mmCIF file of C-alpha atoms in Angstrom:
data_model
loop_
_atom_site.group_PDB
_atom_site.id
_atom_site.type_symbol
_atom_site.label_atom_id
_atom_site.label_comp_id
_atom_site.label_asym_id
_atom_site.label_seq_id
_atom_site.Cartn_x
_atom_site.Cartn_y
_atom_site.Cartn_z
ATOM 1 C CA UNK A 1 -25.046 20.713 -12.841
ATOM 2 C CA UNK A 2 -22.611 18.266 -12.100
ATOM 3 C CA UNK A 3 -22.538 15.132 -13.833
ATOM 4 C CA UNK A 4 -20.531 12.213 -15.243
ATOM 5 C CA UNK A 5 -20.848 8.384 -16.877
ATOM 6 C CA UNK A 6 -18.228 6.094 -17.470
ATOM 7 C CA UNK A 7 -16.813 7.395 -20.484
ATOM 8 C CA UNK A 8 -16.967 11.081 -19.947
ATOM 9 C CA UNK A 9 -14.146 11.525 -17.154
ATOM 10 C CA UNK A 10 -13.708 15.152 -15.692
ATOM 11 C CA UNK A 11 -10.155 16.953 -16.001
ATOM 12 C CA UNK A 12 -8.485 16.664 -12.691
ATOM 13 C CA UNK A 13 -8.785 20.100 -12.492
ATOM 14 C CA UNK A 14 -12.491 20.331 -12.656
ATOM 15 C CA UNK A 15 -12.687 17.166 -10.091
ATOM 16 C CA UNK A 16 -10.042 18.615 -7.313
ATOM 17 C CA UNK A 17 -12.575 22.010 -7.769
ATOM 18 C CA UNK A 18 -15.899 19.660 -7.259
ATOM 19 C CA UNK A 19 -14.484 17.986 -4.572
ATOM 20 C CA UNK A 20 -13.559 21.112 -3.084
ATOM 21 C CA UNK A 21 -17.338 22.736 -3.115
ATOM 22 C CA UNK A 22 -18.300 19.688 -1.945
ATOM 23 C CA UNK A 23 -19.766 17.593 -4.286
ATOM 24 C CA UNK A 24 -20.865 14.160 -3.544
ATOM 25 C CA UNK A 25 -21.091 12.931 -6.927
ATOM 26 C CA UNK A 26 -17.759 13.808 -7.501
ATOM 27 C CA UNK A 27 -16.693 12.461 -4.420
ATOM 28 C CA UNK A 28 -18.550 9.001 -5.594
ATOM 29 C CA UNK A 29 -16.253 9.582 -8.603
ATOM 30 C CA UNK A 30 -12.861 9.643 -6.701
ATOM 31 C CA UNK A 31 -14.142 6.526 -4.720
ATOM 32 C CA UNK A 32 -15.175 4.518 -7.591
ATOM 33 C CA UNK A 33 -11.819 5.318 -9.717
ATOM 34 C CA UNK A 34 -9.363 5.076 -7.197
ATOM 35 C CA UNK A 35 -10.794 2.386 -4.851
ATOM 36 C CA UNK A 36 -9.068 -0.675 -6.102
ATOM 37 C CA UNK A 37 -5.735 1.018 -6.478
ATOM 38 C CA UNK A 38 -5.573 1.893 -2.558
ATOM 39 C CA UNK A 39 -6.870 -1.083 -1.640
ATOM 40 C CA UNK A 40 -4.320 -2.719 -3.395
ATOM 41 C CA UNK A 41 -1.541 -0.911 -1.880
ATOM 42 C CA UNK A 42 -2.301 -0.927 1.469
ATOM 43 C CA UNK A 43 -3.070 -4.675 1.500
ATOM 44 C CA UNK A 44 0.831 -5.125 0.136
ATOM 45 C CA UNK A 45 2.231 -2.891 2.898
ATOM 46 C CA UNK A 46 -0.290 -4.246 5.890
ATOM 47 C CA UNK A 47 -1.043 -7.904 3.915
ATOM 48 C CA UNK A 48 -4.114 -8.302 6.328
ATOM 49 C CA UNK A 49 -7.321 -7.834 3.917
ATOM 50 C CA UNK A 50 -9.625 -6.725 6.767
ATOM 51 C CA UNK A 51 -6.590 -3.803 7.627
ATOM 52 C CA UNK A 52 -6.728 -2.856 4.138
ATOM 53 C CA UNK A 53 -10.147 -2.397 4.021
ATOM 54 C CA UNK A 54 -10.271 -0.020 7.122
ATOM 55 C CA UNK A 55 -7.316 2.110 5.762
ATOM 56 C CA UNK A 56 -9.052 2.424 2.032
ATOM 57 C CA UNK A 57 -11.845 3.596 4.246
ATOM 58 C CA UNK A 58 -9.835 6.179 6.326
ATOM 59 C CA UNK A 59 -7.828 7.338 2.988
ATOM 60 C CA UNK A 60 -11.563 8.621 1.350
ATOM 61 C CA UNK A 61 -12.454 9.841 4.873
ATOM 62 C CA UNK A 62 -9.489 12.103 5.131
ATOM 63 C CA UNK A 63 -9.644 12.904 1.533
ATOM 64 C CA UNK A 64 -13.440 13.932 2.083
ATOM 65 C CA UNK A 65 -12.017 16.163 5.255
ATOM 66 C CA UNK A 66 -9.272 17.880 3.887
ATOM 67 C CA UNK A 67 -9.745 18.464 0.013
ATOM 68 C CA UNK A 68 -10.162 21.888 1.004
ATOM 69 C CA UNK A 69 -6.537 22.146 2.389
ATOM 70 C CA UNK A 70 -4.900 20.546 -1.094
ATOM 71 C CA UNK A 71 -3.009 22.691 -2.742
ATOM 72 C CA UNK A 72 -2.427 20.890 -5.848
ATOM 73 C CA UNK A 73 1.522 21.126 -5.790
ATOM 74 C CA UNK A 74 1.470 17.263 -6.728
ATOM 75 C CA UNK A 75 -1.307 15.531 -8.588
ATOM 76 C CA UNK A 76 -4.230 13.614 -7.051
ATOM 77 C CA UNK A 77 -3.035 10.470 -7.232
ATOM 78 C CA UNK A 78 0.186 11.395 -5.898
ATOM 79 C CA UNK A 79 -1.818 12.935 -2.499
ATOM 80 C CA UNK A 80 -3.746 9.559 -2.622
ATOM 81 C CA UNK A 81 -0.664 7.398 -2.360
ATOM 82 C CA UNK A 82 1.265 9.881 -0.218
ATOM 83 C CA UNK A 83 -2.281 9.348 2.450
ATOM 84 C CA UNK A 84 -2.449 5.404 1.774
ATOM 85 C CA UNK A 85 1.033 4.694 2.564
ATOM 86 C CA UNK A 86 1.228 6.827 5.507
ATOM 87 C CA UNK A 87 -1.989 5.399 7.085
ATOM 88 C CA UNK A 88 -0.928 1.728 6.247
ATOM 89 C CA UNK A 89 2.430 2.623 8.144
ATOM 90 C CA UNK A 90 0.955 3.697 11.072
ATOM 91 C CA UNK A 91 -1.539 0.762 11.058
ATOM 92 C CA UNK A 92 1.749 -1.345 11.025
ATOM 93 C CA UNK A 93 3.329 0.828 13.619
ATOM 94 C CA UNK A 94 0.197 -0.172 16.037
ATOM 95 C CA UNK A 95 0.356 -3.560 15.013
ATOM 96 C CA UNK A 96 4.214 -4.516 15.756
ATOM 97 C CA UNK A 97 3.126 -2.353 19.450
ATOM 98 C CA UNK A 98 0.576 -4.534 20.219
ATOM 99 C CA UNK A 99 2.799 -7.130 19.267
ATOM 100 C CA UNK A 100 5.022 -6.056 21.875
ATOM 101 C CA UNK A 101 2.700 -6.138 24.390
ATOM 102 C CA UNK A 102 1.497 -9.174 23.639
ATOM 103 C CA UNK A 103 5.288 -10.468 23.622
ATOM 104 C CA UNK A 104 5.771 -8.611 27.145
ATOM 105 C CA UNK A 105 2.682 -9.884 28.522
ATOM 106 C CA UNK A 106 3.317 -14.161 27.608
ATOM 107 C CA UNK A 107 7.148 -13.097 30.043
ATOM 108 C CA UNK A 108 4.665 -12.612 33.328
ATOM 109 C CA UNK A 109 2.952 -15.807 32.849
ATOM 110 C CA UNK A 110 -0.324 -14.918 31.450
ATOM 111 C CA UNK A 111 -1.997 -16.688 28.753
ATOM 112 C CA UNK A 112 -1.368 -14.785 26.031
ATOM 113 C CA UNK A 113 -0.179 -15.489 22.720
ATOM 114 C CA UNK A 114 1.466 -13.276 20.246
ATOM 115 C CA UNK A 115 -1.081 -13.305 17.545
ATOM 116 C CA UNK A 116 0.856 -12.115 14.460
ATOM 117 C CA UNK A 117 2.318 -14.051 11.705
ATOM 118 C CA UNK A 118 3.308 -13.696 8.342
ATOM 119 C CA UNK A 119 -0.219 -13.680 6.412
ATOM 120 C CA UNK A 120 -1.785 -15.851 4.083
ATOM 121 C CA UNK A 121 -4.117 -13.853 1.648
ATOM 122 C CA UNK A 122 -5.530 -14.352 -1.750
ATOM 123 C CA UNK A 123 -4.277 -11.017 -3.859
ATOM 124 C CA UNK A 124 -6.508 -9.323 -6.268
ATOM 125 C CA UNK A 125 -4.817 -9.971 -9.675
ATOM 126 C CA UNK A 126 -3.003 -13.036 -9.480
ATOM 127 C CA UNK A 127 -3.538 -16.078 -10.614
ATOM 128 C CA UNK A 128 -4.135 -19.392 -8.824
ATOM 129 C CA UNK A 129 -0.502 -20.450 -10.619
ATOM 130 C CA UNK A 130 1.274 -17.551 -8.826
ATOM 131 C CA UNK A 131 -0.108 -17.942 -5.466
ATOM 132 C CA UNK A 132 2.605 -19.707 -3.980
ATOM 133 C CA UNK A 133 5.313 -17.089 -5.305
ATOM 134 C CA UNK A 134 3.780 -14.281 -4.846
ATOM 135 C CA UNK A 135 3.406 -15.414 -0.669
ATOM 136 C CA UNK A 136 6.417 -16.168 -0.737
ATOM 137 C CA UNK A 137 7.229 -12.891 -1.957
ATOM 138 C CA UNK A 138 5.073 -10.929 0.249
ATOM 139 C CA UNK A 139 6.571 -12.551 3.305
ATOM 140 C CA UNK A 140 10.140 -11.493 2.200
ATOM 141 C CA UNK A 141 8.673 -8.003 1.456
ATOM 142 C CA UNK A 142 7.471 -7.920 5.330
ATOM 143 C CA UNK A 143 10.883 -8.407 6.649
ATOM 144 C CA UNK A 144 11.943 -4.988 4.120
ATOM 145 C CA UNK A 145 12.248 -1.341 5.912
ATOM 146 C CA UNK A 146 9.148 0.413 5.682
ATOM 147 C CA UNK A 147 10.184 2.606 3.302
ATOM 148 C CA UNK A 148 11.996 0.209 1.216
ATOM 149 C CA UNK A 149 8.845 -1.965 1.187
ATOM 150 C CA UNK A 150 6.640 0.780 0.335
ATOM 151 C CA UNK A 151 9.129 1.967 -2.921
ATOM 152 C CA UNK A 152 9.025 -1.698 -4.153
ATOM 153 C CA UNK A 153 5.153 -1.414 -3.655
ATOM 154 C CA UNK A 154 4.892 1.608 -5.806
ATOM 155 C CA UNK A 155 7.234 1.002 -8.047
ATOM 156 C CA UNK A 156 6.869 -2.894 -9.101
ATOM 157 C CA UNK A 157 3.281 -3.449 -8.298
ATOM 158 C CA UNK A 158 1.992 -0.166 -9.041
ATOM 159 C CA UNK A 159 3.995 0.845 -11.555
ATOM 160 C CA UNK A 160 4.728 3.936 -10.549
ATOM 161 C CA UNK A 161 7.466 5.836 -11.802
ATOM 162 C CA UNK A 162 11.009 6.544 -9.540
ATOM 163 C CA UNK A 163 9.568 10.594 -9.810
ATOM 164 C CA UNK A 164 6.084 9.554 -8.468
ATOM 165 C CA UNK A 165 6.986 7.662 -6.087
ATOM 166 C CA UNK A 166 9.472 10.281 -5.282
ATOM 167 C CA UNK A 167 6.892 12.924 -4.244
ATOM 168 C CA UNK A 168 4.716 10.552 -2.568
ATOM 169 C CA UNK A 169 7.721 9.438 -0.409
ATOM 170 C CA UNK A 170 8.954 13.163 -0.100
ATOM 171 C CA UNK A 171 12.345 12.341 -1.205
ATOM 172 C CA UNK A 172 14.760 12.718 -4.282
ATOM 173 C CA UNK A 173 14.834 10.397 -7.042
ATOM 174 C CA UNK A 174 18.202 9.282 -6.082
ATOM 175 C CA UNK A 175 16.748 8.112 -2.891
ATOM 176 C CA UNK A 176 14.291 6.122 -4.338
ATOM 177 C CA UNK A 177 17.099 4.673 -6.407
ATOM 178 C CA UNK A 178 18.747 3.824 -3.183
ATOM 179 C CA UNK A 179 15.513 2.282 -1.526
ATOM 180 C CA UNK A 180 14.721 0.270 -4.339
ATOM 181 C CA UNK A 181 18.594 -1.027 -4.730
ATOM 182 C CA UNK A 182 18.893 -2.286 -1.423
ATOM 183 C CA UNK A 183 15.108 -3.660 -1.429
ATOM 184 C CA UNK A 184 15.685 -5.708 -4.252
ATOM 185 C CA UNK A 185 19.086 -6.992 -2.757
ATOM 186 C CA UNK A 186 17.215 -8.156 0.028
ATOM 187 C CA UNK A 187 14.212 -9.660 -1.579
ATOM 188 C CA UNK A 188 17.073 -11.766 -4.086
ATOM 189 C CA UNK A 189 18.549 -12.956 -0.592
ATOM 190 C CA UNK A 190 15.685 -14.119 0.941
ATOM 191 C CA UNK A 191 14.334 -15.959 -2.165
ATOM 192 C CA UNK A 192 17.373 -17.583 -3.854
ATOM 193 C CA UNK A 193 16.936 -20.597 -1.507
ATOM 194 C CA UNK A 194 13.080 -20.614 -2.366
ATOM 195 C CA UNK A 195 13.838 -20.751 -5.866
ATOM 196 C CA UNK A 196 16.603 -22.924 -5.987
ATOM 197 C CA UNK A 197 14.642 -25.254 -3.732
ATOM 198 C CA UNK A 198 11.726 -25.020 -6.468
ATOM 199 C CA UNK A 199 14.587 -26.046 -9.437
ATOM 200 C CA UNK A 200 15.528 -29.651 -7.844
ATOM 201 C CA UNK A 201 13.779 -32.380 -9.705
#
């Protein structure tokens, strides 16, 4: 009989097996460990809290679906970012298409307006003191690449390691060298003048 309490955690092993015979209590398990950290990510990559909720949802619904199919070449959390990133990137995909549409729609006249702006969201984690940097900063980090934005994600707010982040992106390290190079270049660009503006007396 399967069963587990908050200090007794099961081997990944045994889990990925549980999950795979179907086992809603381990299945609660997965949700209530890794709920937070999905969450998380997708709301830095989508920064719309209602968007994040739906694509935590759809990241335990596809887990639920296809545990059968993992094959355990990477490690669970590694499938669980390499899912929550790609959902949150097509959720942005839609979104910058509606966009258009919206955009391409206001040219003929019709009242229309285009609906999406940089957002303003309370973070879980940070502090009332670091509110106004850290919007700042998430409104440079939506004018990144996708996958630059997505390495900084991992990597600085995670804390995920160039290797992990390496198989959830499907890349080399090197290249997540690269992405996180030229993302951080950008990010110093785009906030010097913020910064500098916050050092006058």
């Amino acid at each position: 009989m399967f069963t587990f309490n908050d200090t007794a955690r099961l081997q990944e092993a045994e889990l990925i097996a549980e999950l795979k015979a179907g086992n809603e209590a381990a299945f609660r398990m997965l949700v209530e460990t890794y709920q937070s950290k999905v969450y998380n990510t997708a709301l830095v990559i989508v920064q719309q809290p209602e968007e994040a909720e739906d694509i935590a949802q759809e990241v335990f619904v596809e887990v639920y679906q296809t545990v059968g199919q993992f094959r355990q070449e990477a490690k669970l959390t590694t499938w669980l970012y390499r899912i929550t990133t790609s959902k949150a990137l097509a959720h942005l995909r839609k979104r910058k298409a509606r966009k258009r549409v919206s955009f391409l729609t206001s040219l003929f006249g019709v009242n229309n307006e285009v609906l999406y702006n940089p957002p303003d969201f309370q973070h879980p984690g940070v502090s009332l003191e670091q509110q106004e940097e850290m919007k700042t900063l998430f409104r440079a980090m939506d004018r990144l690449a996708d996958t630059q934005k997505i390495a900084f994600t991992l990597h600085y707010l995670d804390e995920l390691s160039h290797r992990e982040i390496a198989q959830i992106l499907q890349v080399s390290v090197s290249a997540v060298e690269s992405l996180l190079h030229r993302a951080k270049q950008q990010l110093r660009k785009q906030l010097t003048p913020f910064y500098n503006e916050r050092k006058k007396p």
